[in-house]
Short mmCIF file of C-alpha atoms in Angstrom, two decimals:
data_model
loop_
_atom_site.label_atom_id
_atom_site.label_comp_id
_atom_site.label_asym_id
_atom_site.label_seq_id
_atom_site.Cartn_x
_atom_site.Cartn_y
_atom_site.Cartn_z
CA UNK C 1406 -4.82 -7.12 9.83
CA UNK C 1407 -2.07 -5.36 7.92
CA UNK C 1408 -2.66 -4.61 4.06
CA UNK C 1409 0.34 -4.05 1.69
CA UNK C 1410 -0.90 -2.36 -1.15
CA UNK C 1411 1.25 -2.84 -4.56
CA UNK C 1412 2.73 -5.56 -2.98
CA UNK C 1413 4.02 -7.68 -6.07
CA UNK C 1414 6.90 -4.84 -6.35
CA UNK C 1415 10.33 -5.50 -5.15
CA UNK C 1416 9.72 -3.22 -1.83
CA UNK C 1417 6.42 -4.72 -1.30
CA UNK C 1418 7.62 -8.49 -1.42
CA UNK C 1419 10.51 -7.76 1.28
CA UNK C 1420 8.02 -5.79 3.78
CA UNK C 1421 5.72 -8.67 3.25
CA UNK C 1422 8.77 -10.92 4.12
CA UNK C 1423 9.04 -9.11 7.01
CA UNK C 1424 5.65 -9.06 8.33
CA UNK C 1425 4.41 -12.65 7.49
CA UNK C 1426 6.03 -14.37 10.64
CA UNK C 1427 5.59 -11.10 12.62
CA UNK C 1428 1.35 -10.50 12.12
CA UNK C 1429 -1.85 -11.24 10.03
CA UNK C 1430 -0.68 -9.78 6.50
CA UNK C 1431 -2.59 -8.95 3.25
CA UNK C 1432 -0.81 -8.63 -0.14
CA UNK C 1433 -2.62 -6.02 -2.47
CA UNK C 1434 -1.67 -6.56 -6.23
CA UNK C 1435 -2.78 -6.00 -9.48
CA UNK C 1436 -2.23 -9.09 -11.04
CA UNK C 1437 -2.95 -12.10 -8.76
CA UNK C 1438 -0.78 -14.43 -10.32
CA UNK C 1439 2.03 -11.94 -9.01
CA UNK C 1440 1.06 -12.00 -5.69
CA UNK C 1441 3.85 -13.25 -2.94
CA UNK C 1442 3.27 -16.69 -1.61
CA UNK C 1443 2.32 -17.20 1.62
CA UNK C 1444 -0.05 -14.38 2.69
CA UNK C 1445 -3.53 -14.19 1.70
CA UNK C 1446 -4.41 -11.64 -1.75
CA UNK C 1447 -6.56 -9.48 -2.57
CA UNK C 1448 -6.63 -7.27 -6.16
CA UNK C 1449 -6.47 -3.81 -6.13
CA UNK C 1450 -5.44 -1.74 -8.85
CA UNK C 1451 -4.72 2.06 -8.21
CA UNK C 1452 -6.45 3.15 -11.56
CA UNK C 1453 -9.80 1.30 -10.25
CA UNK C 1454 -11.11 3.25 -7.40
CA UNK C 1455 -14.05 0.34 -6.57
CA UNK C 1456 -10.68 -2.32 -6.38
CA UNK C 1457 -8.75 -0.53 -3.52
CA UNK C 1458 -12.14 -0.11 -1.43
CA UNK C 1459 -12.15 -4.33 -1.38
CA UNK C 1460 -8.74 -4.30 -1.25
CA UNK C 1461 -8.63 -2.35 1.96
CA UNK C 1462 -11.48 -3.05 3.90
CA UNK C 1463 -10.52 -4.42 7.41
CA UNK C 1464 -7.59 -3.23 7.54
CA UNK C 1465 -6.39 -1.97 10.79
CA UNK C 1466 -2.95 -0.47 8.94
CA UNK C 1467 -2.38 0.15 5.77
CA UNK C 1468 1.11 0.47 4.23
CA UNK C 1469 0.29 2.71 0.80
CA UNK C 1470 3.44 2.02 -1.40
CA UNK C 1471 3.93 4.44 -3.59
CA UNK C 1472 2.98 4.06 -7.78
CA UNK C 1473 5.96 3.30 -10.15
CA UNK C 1474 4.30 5.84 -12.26
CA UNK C 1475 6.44 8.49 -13.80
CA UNK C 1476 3.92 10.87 -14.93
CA UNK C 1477 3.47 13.21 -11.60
CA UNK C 1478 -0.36 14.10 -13.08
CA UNK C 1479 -1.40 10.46 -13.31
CA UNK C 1480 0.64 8.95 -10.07
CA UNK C 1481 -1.31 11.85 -8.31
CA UNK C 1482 -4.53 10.39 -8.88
CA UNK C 1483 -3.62 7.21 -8.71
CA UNK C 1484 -2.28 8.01 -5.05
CA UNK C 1485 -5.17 10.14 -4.09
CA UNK C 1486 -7.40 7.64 -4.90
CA UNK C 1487 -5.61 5.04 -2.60
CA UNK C 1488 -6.16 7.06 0.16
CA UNK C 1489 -9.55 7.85 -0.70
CA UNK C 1490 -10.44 4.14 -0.29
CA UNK C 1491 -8.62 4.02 2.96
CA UNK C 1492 -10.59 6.79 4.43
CA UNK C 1493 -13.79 5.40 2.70
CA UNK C 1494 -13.27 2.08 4.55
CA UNK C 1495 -11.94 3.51 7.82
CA UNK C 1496 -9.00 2.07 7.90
CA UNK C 1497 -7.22 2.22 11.12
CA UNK C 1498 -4.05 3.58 10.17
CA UNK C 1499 -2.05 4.59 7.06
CA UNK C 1500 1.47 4.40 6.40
CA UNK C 1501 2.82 6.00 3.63
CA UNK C 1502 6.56 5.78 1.53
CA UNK C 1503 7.27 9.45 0.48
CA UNK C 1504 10.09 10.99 -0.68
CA UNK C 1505 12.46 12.89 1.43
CA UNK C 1506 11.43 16.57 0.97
CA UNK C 1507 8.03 16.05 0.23
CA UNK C 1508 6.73 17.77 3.31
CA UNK C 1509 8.18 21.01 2.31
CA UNK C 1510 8.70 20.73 -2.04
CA UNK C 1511 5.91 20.20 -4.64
CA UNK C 1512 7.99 20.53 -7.68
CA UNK C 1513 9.69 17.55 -9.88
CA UNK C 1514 10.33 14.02 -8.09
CA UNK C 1515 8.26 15.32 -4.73
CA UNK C 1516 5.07 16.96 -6.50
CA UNK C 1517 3.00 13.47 -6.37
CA UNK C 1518 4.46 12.65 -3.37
CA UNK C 1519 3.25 15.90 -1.72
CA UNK C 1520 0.02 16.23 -2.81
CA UNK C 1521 -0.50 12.51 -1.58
CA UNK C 1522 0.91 13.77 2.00
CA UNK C 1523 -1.44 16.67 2.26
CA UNK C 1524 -4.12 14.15 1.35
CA UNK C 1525 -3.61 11.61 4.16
CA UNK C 1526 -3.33 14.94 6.65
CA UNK C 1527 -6.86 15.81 4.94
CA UNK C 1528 -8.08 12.58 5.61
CA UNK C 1529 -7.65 12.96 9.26
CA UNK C 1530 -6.59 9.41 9.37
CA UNK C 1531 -3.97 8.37 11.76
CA UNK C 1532 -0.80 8.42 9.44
CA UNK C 1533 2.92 7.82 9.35
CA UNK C 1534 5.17 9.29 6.47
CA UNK C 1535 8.01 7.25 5.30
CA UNK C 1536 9.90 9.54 2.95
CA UNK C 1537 12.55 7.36 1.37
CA UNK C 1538 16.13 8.58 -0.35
CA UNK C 1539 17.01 6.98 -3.71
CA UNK C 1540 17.99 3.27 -3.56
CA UNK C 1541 21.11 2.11 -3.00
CA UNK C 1542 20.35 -1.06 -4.67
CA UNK C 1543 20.50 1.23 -8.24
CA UNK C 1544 23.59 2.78 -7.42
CA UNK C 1545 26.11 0.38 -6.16
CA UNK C 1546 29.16 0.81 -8.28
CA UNK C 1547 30.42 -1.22 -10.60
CA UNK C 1548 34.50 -1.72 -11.22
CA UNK C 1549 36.16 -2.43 -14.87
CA UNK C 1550 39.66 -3.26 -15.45
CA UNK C 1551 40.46 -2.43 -11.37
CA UNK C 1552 38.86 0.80 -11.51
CA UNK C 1553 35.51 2.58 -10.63
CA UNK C 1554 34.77 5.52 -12.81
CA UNK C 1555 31.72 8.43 -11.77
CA UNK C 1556 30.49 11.82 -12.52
CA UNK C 1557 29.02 12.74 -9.15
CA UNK C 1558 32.23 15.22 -8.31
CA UNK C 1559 33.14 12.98 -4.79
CA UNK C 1560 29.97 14.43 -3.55
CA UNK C 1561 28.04 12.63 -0.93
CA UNK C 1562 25.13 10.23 -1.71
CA UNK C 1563 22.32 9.30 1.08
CA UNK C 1564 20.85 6.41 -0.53
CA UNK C 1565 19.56 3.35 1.52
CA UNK C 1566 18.74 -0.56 0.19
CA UNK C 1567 15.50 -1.50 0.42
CA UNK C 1568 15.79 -4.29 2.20
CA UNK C 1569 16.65 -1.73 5.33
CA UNK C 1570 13.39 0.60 3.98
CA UNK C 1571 11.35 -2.43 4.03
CA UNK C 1572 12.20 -3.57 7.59
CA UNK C 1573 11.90 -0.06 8.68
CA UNK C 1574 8.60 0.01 7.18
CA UNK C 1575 7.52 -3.46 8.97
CA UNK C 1576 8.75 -2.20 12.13
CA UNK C 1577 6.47 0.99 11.98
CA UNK C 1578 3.73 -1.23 10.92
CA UNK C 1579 3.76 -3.49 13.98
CA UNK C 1580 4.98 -1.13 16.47
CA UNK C 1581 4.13 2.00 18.82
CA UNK C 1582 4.35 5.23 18.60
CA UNK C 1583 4.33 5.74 15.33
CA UNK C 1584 1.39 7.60 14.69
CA UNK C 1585 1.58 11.27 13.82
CA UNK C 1586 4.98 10.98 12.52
CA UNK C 1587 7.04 11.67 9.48
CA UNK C 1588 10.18 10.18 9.30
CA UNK C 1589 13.37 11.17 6.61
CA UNK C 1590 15.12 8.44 5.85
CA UNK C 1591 18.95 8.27 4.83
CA UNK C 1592 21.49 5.74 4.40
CA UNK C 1593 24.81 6.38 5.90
CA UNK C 1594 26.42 9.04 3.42
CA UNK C 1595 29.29 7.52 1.22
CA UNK C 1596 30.98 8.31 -2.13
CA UNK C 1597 32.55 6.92 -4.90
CA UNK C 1598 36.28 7.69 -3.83
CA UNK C 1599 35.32 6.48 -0.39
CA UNK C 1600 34.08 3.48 -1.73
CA UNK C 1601 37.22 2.80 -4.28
CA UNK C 1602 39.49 3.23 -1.64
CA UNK C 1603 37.80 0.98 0.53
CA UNK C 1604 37.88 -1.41 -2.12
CA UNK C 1605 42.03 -0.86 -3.19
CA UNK C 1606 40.99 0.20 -6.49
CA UNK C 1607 41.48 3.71 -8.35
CA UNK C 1608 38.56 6.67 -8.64
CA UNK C 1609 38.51 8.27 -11.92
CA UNK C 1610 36.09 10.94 -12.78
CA UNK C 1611 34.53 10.72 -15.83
CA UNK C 1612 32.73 13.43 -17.81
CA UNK C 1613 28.62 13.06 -17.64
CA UNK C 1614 27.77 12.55 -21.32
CA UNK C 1615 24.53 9.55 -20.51
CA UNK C 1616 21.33 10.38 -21.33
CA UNK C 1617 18.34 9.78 -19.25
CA UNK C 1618 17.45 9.96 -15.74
CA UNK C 1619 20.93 9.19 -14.12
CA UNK C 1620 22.52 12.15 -16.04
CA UNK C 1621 19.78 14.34 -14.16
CA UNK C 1622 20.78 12.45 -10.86
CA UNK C 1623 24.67 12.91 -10.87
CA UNK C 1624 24.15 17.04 -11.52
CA UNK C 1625 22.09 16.48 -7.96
CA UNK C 1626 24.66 14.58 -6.16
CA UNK C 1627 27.63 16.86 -7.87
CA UNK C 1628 25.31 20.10 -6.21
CA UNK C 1629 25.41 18.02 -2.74
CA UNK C 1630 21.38 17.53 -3.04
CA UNK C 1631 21.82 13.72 -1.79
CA UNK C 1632 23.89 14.80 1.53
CA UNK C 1633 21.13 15.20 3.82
CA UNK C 1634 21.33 13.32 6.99
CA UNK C 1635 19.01 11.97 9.76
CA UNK C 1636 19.22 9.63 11.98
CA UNK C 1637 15.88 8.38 11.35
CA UNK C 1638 16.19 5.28 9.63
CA UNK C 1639 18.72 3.91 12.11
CA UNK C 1640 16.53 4.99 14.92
CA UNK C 1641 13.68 2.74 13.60
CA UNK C 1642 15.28 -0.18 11.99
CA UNK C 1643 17.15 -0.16 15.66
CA UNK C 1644 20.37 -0.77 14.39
CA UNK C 1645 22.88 0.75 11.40
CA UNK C 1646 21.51 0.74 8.20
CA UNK C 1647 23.84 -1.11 5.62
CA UNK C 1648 26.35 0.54 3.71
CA UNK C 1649 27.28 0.19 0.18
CA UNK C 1650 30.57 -0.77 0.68
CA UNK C 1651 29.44 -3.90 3.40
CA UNK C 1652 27.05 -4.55 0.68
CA UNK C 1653 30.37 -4.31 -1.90
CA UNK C 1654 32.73 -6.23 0.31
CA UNK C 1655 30.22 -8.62 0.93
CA UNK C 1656 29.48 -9.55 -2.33
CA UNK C 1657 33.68 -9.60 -3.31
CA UNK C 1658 35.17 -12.70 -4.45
CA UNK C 1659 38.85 -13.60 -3.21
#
């Protein structure tokens, strides 16, 4: 039996997708009503310790999603406790979707995301790290009046859909060899002229005045943080992983 846990998210319904023709699959969710159709559920709720101990029990691998939460401090527990339950129900396996450079970083987006690595290798359960790039799914670019404007310099961006992440993910569930592994996954590099041109419309750069989160992003991509490249995620989904502009072309009208 294979147990999803936060499986009501958007990367948790598409591995369960993936899975339910494929093995005996468990959905873990907070809210029940939320749970995908099809597959048995079972609540489990990362700020209740006693939940995730039900949740998991039985399971032979467990795929430990990571927590939408922003605060590092609080997805940190939330994380640690997950894996706490797995390795107070012996679970047979745990599978876990890191971020790449969590192995190695413990500072900003990777300091949850490392601690809950060093965890699992605690826990001396079999394990298999999935550290994910940002999703492409948030980044696909957007044209206005026949052109697409950026501010990420023409710089490289490694970002993968989750629908790829998620069949990845599935396919480390129900396969071999596996175990012991930590895996870096990238999307095939592209870039917004690369993408413009493919698309016959004109790249303008455009100063980096937005607030928030994607203001801090584009300074990463403009430094040529996002160019890292493995072939990992190819290796496992067994195939190429989809590129934004298939995804782009693919979604053009005439």
């Amino acid at each position: 039996m294979i147990v999803i846990s936060a499986a009501s998210g958007a990367l948790g319904r598409l591995v369960v997708d993936n899975l339910r023709a494929r093995t005996e699959v468990v959905a873990v969710v907070r809210d029940l009503g939320r749970a995908p159709e099809g597959v048995p559920a079972r609540h489990g709720d990362y700020d209740d310790p006693a939940s995730l101990r039900a949740a998991f029990d039985g399971a032979s691998r467990l795929l430990l999603i990571s927590s939408p939460e922003l605060d590092p401090s609080r997805k940190t527990r939330q994380h640690l406790a997950a894996v706490a339950a797995a390795e107070a129900v012996g679970v047979g396996a745990i599978a876990f979707t890191s971020f790449l450079g969590a192995g190695t970083v413990a500072t900003g987006m990777t300091e949850a995301y490392h601690a809950t690595e060093q965890a699992i290798l605690d826990s001396g359960l079999p394990y298999t790290m999935l550290r994910h790039p940002f999703y492409s799914d948030a980044f696909v670019p957007r044209i206005s009046g026949g052109e697409l404007t950026g501010s990420t310099g023409g710089r490289g961006l490694n970002t993968a859909f989750r629908s790829d992440l998620a069949e990845a993910a599935a396919n480390v569930l129900v396969g071999e060899g596996h175990l012991g592994r930590a895996y870096d996954f990238t999307g095939p590099l592209w870039s917004h002229p690369e993408v413009a041109a493919a698309l016959g419309v004109t790249y303008r750069e455009v100063p980096d005045t937005g607030p928030g989160p994607m203001s801090w992003i584009n300074g990463l991509v403009r430094a040529g943080a996002l160019e890292q490249q493995t072939p990992d995620l190819e290796r496992v989904l067994g195939r190429p992983a989809e590129t934004v502009v298939s995804r782009l072309l693919g979604r053009r009208t005439p």
